[in-house]
Coordinates of N, CA, C and O in Angstrom, one line a residue:
M1 N 1.0 -1.6 0.2 CA -0.1 -0.6 -0.3 C 0.6 1.4 -0.1 O 0.1 2.4 -0.6
T2 N 1.8 1.5 0.6 CA 2.6 2.5 0.8 C 3.2 3.3 -0.5 O 3.7 4.4 -1.2
A3 N 3.8 2.4 -1.8 CA 4.1 2.0 -3.1 C 3.4 2.3 -3.2 O 3.0 3.3 -4.3
F4 N 2.3 2.0 -3.6 CA 1.3 2.3 -4.1 C 0.8 3.3 -4.4 O 0.4 4.8 -5.3
L5 N 0.4 4.1 -2.8 CA 0.6 5.5 -2.3 C 1.3 6.5 -2.7 O 0.9 7.2 -2.7
G6 N 2.8 6.0 -2.5 CA 3.8 6.6 -3.1 C 3.4 7.0 -4.5 O 3.8 8.2 -4.7
W7 N 3.2 5.6 -5.9 CA 3.1 6.1 -6.4 C 2.8 7.9 -7.4 O 2.6 7.6 -8.0
V8 N 1.1 7.0 -6.6 CA -0.4 7.9 -6.7 C 0.0 9.4 -6.5 O -0.7 9.9 -7.0
T9 N 1.2 9.6 -5.7 CA 0.9 10.9 -4.9 C 2.3 11.4 -5.4 O 2.7 13.2 -5.8
T10 N 3.6 11.0 -6.3 CA 4.1 12.0 -6.8 C 4.4 11.5 -8.5 O 4.6 12.8 -9.2
S11 N 3.4 10.6 -8.8 CA 3.2 10.6 -10.5 C 2.0 10.2 -10.9 O 1.7 10.4 -12.6
T12 N 0.9 10.5 -10.2 CA -0.6 11.1 -11.3 C -0.5 12.8 -11.3 O -0.1 13.2 -9.8
P13 N -2.1 12.9 -11.9 CA -2.1 14.7 -11.9 C -2.8 14.3 -10.6 O -3.4 15.4 -9.7
F14 N -3.2 13.4 -9.8 CA -4.3 13.6 -8.6 C -3.7 13.6 -7.5 O -4.2 14.5 -7.0
G15 N -2.9 13.0 -8.0 CA -1.4 13.1 -6.5 C -0.6 15.1 -6.5 O -1.1 15.3 -5.2
R16 N -0.9 15.3 -7.8 CA -0.1 16.3 -7.6 C -1.0 17.5 -6.7 O -1.4 19.0 -6.5
A17 N -2.5 17.1 -8.0 CA -3.3 17.8 -7.3 C -4.2 17.9 -5.5 O -4.2 19.5 -5.3
I18 N -3.3 16.8 -4.8 CA -3.7 17.0 -3.7 C -2.7 17.7 -2.5 O -3.4 18.8 -1.4
F19 N -1.0 17.6 -3.5 CA -0.3 19.1 -2.9 C -0.9 20.0 -3.1 O -0.6 21.3 -2.5
A20 N -1.6 20.3 -4.7 CA -1.6 21.5 -4.7 C -3.2 22.5 -3.7 O -2.8 23.2 -3.2
V21 N -3.7 21.8 -3.1 CA -4.8 21.4 -2.7 C -4.2 22.0 -1.2 O -5.1 22.7 -0.9
G22 N -3.1 21.0 -1.0 CA -2.9 21.3 0.8 C -2.1 22.6 0.4 O -1.6 22.2 2.2
G23 N -1.2 22.9 -0.3 CA -0.1 24.1 -0.2 C -1.2 25.5 -0.2 O -0.4 26.4 1.0
N24 N -1.6 26.0 -1.4 CA -2.0 26.6 -1.7 C -3.9 26.9 -2.2 O -3.7 26.3 -4.0
A25 N -4.7 26.5 -1.3 CA -5.8 26.2 -2.0 C -6.6 27.5 -3.1 O -6.9 26.9 -4.1
E26 N -6.4 28.5 -3.1 CA -6.7 29.5 -3.8 C -5.6 29.3 -4.7 O -6.4 29.6 -6.7
S27 N -4.8 28.6 -5.0 CA -3.6 29.1 -6.6 C -4.4 27.5 -6.5 O -4.3 27.3 -8.1
A28 N -4.9 26.2 -6.1 CA -5.4 25.8 -7.2 C -7.0 25.9 -7.5 O -6.6 25.1 -8.6
R29 N -7.4 26.8 -7.4 CA -8.4 26.6 -7.7 C -8.8 27.8 -8.8 O -9.0 27.3 -9.8
R30 N -7.5 28.3 -8.9 CA -7.6 29.3 -9.9 C -6.5 28.4 -11.0 O -6.7 28.9 -12.7
V31 N -6.1 27.7 -10.9 CA -5.8 26.6 -12.5 C -6.1 25.5 -12.9 O -5.6 24.4 -13.7
G32 N -7.5 25.5 -11.7 CA -8.8 24.4 -12.3 C -9.0 23.5 -11.5 O -9.7 22.1 -12.3
I33 N -8.5 22.9 -10.5 CA -8.5 21.7 -9.9 C -9.7 22.2 -8.8 O -9.8 23.5 -7.9
S34 N -10.5 21.1 -9.5 CA -11.9 21.4 -7.8 C -11.5 20.3 -6.8 O -11.1 19.7 -6.0
I35 N -11.6 21.6 -5.7 CA -10.8 21.7 -4.9 C -11.2 20.2 -3.8 O -10.8 19.9 -3.2
N36 N -13.2 21.3 -3.8 CA -13.9 20.5 -3.1 C -13.6 18.9 -3.7 O -13.5 17.4 -2.5
R37 N -13.5 18.5 -4.4 CA -13.3 17.2 -5.5 C -12.3 16.6 -4.7 O -12.1 15.3 -4.2
T38 N -11.1 17.0 -4.8 CA -10.2 16.7 -4.5 C -9.9 16.4 -3.1 O -9.3 15.5 -2.6
R39 N -10.3 17.5 -2.4 CA -9.7 17.0 -0.5 C -11.6 16.4 -0.1 O -10.8 15.4 0.5
I40 N -13.0 15.8 -0.8 CA -13.3 14.7 -0.5 C -12.9 13.1 -0.7 O -12.7 12.3 -0.5
A41 N -12.2 13.5 -1.7 CA -11.2 12.1 -2.3 C -10.0 12.1 -0.9 O -10.0 10.8 -0.8
A42 N -9.7 12.8 -1.0 CA -8.5 13.1 0.1 C -9.0 12.2 2.0 O -8.4 11.8 1.7
F43 N -9.9 12.9 2.3 CA -10.3 12.3 3.0 C -10.9 11.2 2.3 O -10.9 10.3 3.9
S44 N -11.7 11.0 1.8 CA -12.0 9.4 1.5 C -11.0 8.2 1.6 O -10.7 6.9 2.9
I45 N -10.2 8.7 1.5 CA -8.5 7.8 1.0 C -8.1 7.5 2.5 O -7.1 6.4 3.3
V46 N -8.1 8.8 3.3 CA -7.6 8.6 4.6 C -9.1 7.2 5.4 O -8.0 7.0 6.7
G47 N -10.6 7.7 5.1 CA -10.8 6.8 5.8 C -11.0 5.5 5.3 O -10.4 5.0 6.4
L48 N -10.9 5.0 4.3 CA -10.5 3.9 3.6 C -9.3 3.3 4.4 O -8.8 2.1 5.3
M49 N -7.6 4.2 5.0 CA -6.6 4.0 5.8 C -6.4 3.2 7.1 O -5.9 2.6 7.1
A50 N -7.6 4.6 7.4 CA -7.8 4.4 8.6 C -8.6 2.5 9.1 O -8.2 2.3 10.5
A51 N -9.5 2.7 8.6 CA -10.4 1.9 8.7 C -9.3 -0.1 8.1 O -9.8 -0.5 9.3
I52 N -8.5 0.6 7.3 CA -7.6 -0.6 7.0 C -6.5 -1.1 8.4 O -6.3 -1.9 9.1
G53 N -5.8 0.1 9.3 CA -4.9 0.5 10.3 C -6.3 -0.1 11.3 O -5.7 -0.9 11.9
G54 N -7.4 -0.2 11.2 CA -7.9 -0.8 12.7 C -8.6 -1.9 12.5 O -8.6 -2.9 13.7
I55 N -8.4 -2.5 11.6 CA -8.6 -4.3 11.5 C -7.3 -4.1 11.3 O -6.9 -5.5 12.1
V56 N -6.5 -4.2 11.2 CA -4.9 -4.7 11.4 C -4.9 -4.7 13.3 O -4.2 -5.4 13.1
G57 N -5.3 -3.9 13.6 CA -4.5 -3.2 15.0 C -5.7 -4.4 16.0 O -5.4 -4.8 16.7
A58 N -6.7 -4.4 14.8 CA -7.5 -5.0 16.0 C -7.4 -6.4 16.5 O -7.3 -7.5 16.7
S59 N -7.3 -7.5 14.6 CA -6.5 -8.5 14.3 C -5.1 -8.4 14.7 O -5.2 -10.2 15.6
R60 N -4.4 -7.8 15.3 CA -3.3 -8.1 16.0 C -3.0 -7.6 17.4 O -2.5 -9.2 18.0
Y61 N -4.6 -6.8 17.9 CA -4.7 -7.9 19.6 C -6.0 -8.6 20.1 O -6.1 -8.8 20.6
A62 N -6.2 -9.2 18.4 CA -7.1 -10.4 18.6 C -7.7 -9.5 19.3 O -9.0 -10.9 20.6
S63 N -8.9 -8.6 19.6 CA -9.7 -8.0 20.4 C -9.8 -7.1 19.7 O -9.8 -6.0 19.1
V64 N -11.5 -6.2 20.4 CA -12.1 -5.1 19.5 C -12.5 -4.7 21.5 O -13.2 -4.5 21.9
S65 N -12.2 -3.0 21.7 CA -12.0 -1.9 22.1 C -12.9 -0.7 22.0 O -11.8 -0.3 20.7
F66 N -14.0 0.3 22.2 CA -14.5 1.2 22.2 C -13.6 2.0 21.9 O -12.8 3.0 20.3
N67 N -12.4 1.9 22.6 CA -11.4 3.7 23.0 C -9.7 2.6 23.2 O -9.2 3.4 23.7
A68 N -9.9 1.7 22.1 CA -8.3 0.6 21.7 C -7.7 1.2 21.4 O -6.0 1.2 22.5
F69 N -7.7 2.1 20.4 CA -6.7 3.1 19.7 C -7.0 4.3 20.2 O -6.3 5.3 19.3
A70 N -7.6 4.9 21.1 CA -8.2 6.2 21.1 C -6.9 7.1 21.7 O -6.7 7.2 23.3
G71 N -6.8 8.2 21.7 CA -5.7 9.3 21.7 C -4.5 8.4 22.4 O -4.2 7.4 21.5
G72 N -4.1 8.8 23.4 CA -2.5 8.3 24.0 C -1.6 8.3 23.5 O -1.8 9.2 22.1
P73 N -0.8 7.9 23.1 CA 0.6 8.2 22.7 C 0.2 7.5 21.2 O 0.9 7.7 20.6
L74 N -0.2 7.0 20.9 CA -0.7 6.1 19.8 C -0.6 7.4 18.5 O 0.3 7.1 17.7
L75 N -1.0 8.7 19.2 CA -1.3 9.8 18.0 C -0.7 10.4 18.5 O -0.6 11.2 17.5
L76 N 0.0 10.4 19.1 CA 1.4 11.2 19.1 C 2.4 11.1 18.2 O 3.0 11.3 17.7
E77 N 2.6 9.7 18.8 CA 3.4 9.4 17.5 C 3.5 9.0 16.4 O 3.9 9.4 15.2
A78 N 1.8 9.0 15.9 CA 1.0 8.7 13.8 C 1.9 10.8 14.2 O 2.1 10.4 12.5
I79 N 1.4 11.8 14.7 CA 1.9 12.9 14.0 C 3.2 13.4 13.8 O 3.6 13.4 12.5
G80 N 3.7 12.8 15.1 CA 5.4 13.0 15.1 C 5.8 12.1 14.2 O 7.1 12.7 13.8
A81 N 5.5 10.9 13.7 CA 6.3 10.0 12.8 C 5.8 11.1 11.4 O 6.9 11.2 10.6
A82 N 4.7 11.6 11.1 CA 4.4 12.4 9.7 C 5.2 13.3 10.1 O 5.4 14.0 8.7
V83 N 5.5 14.1 10.9 CA 6.5 15.4 11.1 C 7.8 15.6 10.8 O 8.2 15.8 10.2
I84 N 8.4 14.0 11.4 CA 9.5 13.7 11.6 C 10.2 14.0 10.4 O 11.4 13.7 9.7
G85 N 8.3 12.8 9.5 CA 9.4 12.7 7.9 C 9.2 13.6 7.0 O 9.6 13.3 5.7
G86 N 9.3 14.6 7.1 CA 9.7 15.9 6.4 C 8.4 16.4 6.6 O 8.0 17.2 5.5
T87 N 6.9 16.0 6.6 CA 5.3 16.0 6.5 C 5.0 18.0 6.8 O 5.6 17.6 7.6
S88 N 4.8 18.6 6.2 CA 4.1 20.1 6.8 C 2.7 19.5 7.8 O 2.0 19.2 6.8
L89 N 3.1 20.5 8.6 CA 1.5 20.4 9.2 C 1.0 21.9 8.5 O -0.1 21.8 8.5
F90 N 0.9 22.5 7.6 CA 0.9 23.0 6.8 C 0.3 23.5 5.3 O 0.0 23.8 5.2
G91 N 0.7 22.0 5.4 CA 0.1 21.7 4.0 C 1.3 21.6 2.9 O 2.5 23.0 3.2
G92 N 0.6 20.7 1.6 CA 1.3 21.3 0.5 C 3.1 20.7 0.4 O 3.5 20.3 -0.5
R93 N 3.6 19.9 1.1 CA 4.8 19.2 1.5 C 4.4 17.8 2.5 O 4.0 17.6 3.4
G94 N 5.3 16.6 2.1 CA 5.4 15.9 2.2 C 5.7 14.5 1.7 O 5.4 14.3 -0.2
S95 N 6.0 13.4 2.1 CA 6.3 11.3 1.2 C 5.9 11.0 2.2 O 6.0 11.1 2.9
V96 N 5.2 10.1 1.2 CA 4.7 8.8 1.8 C 6.3 7.4 2.3 O 5.8 7.3 3.5
W97 N 7.0 7.4 1.8 CA 8.0 7.1 1.8 C 8.5 7.6 3.1 O 9.7 7.4 4.1
N98 N 8.9 8.6 3.0 CA 9.0 9.8 4.2 C 9.2 9.7 5.7 O 9.9 9.9 6.9
A99 N 6.9 9.4 5.6 CA 6.6 9.1 6.9 C 7.1 7.5 7.1 O 6.8 7.8 8.5
I100 N 6.9 7.0 6.6 CA 8.0 5.3 6.8 C 9.0 5.8 7.2 O 9.5 5.1 8.4
L101 N 9.8 6.8 6.6 CA 10.8 6.6 7.6 C 10.7 7.5 8.8 O 11.9 6.7 10.3
G102 N 9.8 8.3 9.1 CA 9.4 9.1 10.1 C 8.8 8.1 11.3 O 9.7 7.7 12.8
A103 N 7.8 6.9 10.7 CA 8.0 6.1 12.0 C 9.0 4.8 12.3 O 8.8 4.6 13.6
L104 N 10.1 4.9 11.4 CA 11.2 4.1 12.4 C 11.7 4.3 13.2 O 12.2 3.8 13.6
V105 N 11.9 5.9 12.9 CA 12.3 6.8 13.9 C 11.8 7.0 15.6 O 12.5 6.7 16.4
I106 N 10.6 7.1 15.4 CA 9.8 7.7 16.8 C 9.8 5.6 16.9 O 9.3 5.6 18.6
G107 N 9.6 4.9 16.5 CA 9.9 3.3 17.0 C 10.8 2.7 17.2 O 11.3 1.9 18.3
S108 N 11.7 3.3 16.8 CA 13.8 3.1 17.7 C 14.3 3.9 19.2 O 14.3 3.7 19.6
L109 N 13.2 5.5 18.5 CA 13.2 5.8 19.4 C 11.9 5.4 21.2 O 12.9 5.3 22.7
G110 N 10.8 4.8 20.7 CA 10.3 3.7 21.6 C 11.2 2.9 22.4 O 11.3 2.6 23.6
N111 N 11.8 1.8 21.4 CA 12.5 0.5 21.9 C 13.0 1.3 22.8 O 13.9 0.1 23.3
G112 N 14.0 1.9 22.0 CA 15.2 2.3 22.8 C 14.9 2.7 24.1 O 15.6 2.5 25.2
L113 N 13.8 3.6 24.9 CA 13.8 4.3 25.7 C 13.3 3.1 26.6 O 13.3 2.7 28.0
D114 N 11.9 1.6 25.5 CA 12.0 0.4 26.6 C 12.7 -0.3 27.9 O 13.3 -0.6 28.0
L115 N 14.4 -0.1 26.5 CA 15.4 -1.3 26.7 C 16.3 -0.9 27.5 O 16.8 -1.1 28.9
S116 N 15.7 1.2 28.1 CA 16.6 1.8 29.1 C 16.3 1.9 29.7 O 16.8 2.2 31.5
G117 N 15.4 0.8 30.2 CA 14.1 0.8 31.1 C 13.2 2.1 31.6 O 12.7 2.7 32.7
A118 N 13.4 3.3 30.7 CA 12.3 4.3 30.8 C 10.9 4.1 31.0 O 10.1 3.2 30.4
S119 N 10.1 5.3 31.9 CA 8.7 4.9 32.4 C 8.4 5.3 30.6 O 8.5 5.6 30.1
A120 N 6.6 5.0 30.7 CA 5.6 5.9 30.1 C 5.8 7.1 30.1 O 5.6 7.7 29.0
A121 N 5.9 7.7 30.8 CA 6.0 9.3 30.9 C 6.7 10.2 30.2 O 7.0 10.6 29.5
D122 N 7.8 9.3 30.7 CA 9.3 9.9 30.5 C 9.3 9.5 28.1 O 9.9 10.8 27.7
K123 N 9.1 8.6 28.1 CA 8.6 8.6 26.5 C 7.9 9.6 25.8 O 8.0 9.6 25.3
L124 N 6.8 9.9 26.4 CA 5.8 10.6 25.9 C 6.6 12.3 26.2 O 6.3 13.0 25.2
M125 N 7.3 12.5 26.7 CA 8.2 13.3 27.1 C 9.5 13.6 25.8 O 9.3 15.0 25.4
F126 N 9.9 12.3 26.0 CA 10.7 12.3 24.4 C 10.4 12.7 23.2 O 10.5 13.6 22.4
S127 N 8.7 11.9 23.2 CA 8.2 11.5 21.8 C 8.1 13.0 22.1 O 7.5 13.4 20.8
G128 N 6.6 14.1 22.6 CA 6.5 15.5 22.5 C 7.9 16.6 22.6 O 7.4 17.3 21.5
G129 N 9.1 16.5 22.8 CA 9.9 17.1 22.7 C 10.1 16.9 20.6 O 10.7 17.5 20.7
I130 N 10.6 16.0 20.6 CA 10.7 15.7 19.4 C 9.6 15.8 18.7 O 10.3 16.5 17.5
L131 N 8.4 16.3 18.4 CA 7.2 16.6 18.6 C 7.5 17.9 17.8 O 7.6 18.8 16.6
L132 N 7.8 18.5 19.2 CA 7.3 20.7 18.9 C 9.7 20.2 18.2 O 9.4 21.6 17.8
L133 N 10.4 19.6 18.6 CA 11.3 20.2 17.5 C 11.0 19.8 16.2 O 11.2 21.2 15.1
A134 N 10.4 19.0 15.8 CA 10.3 19.3 14.6 C 9.0 20.2 13.3 O 9.3 20.9 13.0
V135 N 8.0 20.2 14.2 CA 7.2 21.3 14.5 C 8.1 23.3 13.7 O 8.0 23.4 13.0
S136 N 8.5 22.9 15.2 CA 9.8 24.6 15.0 C 10.3 24.1 14.0 O 10.0 25.5 13.1
I137 N 11.3 23.5 14.0 CA 12.0 23.6 12.7 C 11.8 23.3 11.0 O 11.8 24.5 10.1
D138 N 10.0 22.9 11.3 CA 9.1 23.2 9.8 C 8.8 25.1 9.5 O 8.4 25.3 9.1
A139 N 8.1 24.4 11.0 CA 7.9 26.5 10.6 C 8.7 27.5 10.6 O 8.7 28.4 10.1
I140 N 10.3 27.1 11.5 CA 11.2 27.6 11.1 C 11.3 27.5 9.0 O 11.1 29.1 8.4
S141 N 12.3 26.7 8.9 CA 11.4 27.1 7.3 C 10.6 27.7 6.5 O 10.9 28.2 5.3
R142 N 9.8 27.3 7.3 CA 8.3 27.6 6.0 C 8.6 28.6 6.0 O 8.1 29.9 5.1
T143 N 9.0 29.7 7.1 CA 8.7 31.8 7.3 C 9.6 31.9 6.6 O 10.3 32.8 5.7
K144 N 11.0 31.7 5.8 CA 12.6 31.5 5.7 C 11.6 30.8 3.7 O 12.2 32.5 3.2
T145 N 11.8 30.6 3.4 CA 10.7 30.5 2.2 C 10.0 31.2 1.4 O 10.1 31.9 0.5
D146 N 8.8 31.6 3.0 CA 8.5 32.7 2.0 C 8.9 33.7 2.4 O 8.2 34.7 1.7
Q147 N 9.5 34.3 2.7 CA 10.5 35.5 3.1 C 11.0 35.9 2.2 O 11.3 36.4 1.0
T148 N 12.1 34.5 1.2 CA 12.3 33.9 0.2 C 11.5 34.5 -1.5 O 11.9 35.0 -1.8
N149 N 10.3 33.9 -1.0 CA 9.7 33.7 -2.3 C 8.6 35.9 -2.1 O 8.1 36.1 -2.9

């Protein structure tokens, strides 16, 4: 699925439309991209991926609970993985492959902290600190890019 979505986002007009709408919706509208259709399609793909993730998670733990995956460290790790991988929270930048690399970094950090005997609170603090650092770097680089343009 990663290879397919990576190909869709980099090699198809639909993928370029997603990045265009995410980066600047007004510019995308002016070049003729249907913003509503692109957003609905993107959210549909995200919903499908969440459903697949829920099915995989439920089969992995062999149980289903209403709040099994709600909030907590899983959400922080997912957002952190995307941002560390280079996906901008402000839209228009990112890659499926880089998000996978970000997930490996977050997973390695969690595994290393587990092996060192750190508590769950320590893991959340380290993950939050890395996420804060990644978002700060993204915001600073976005500001410098905007100033040069």
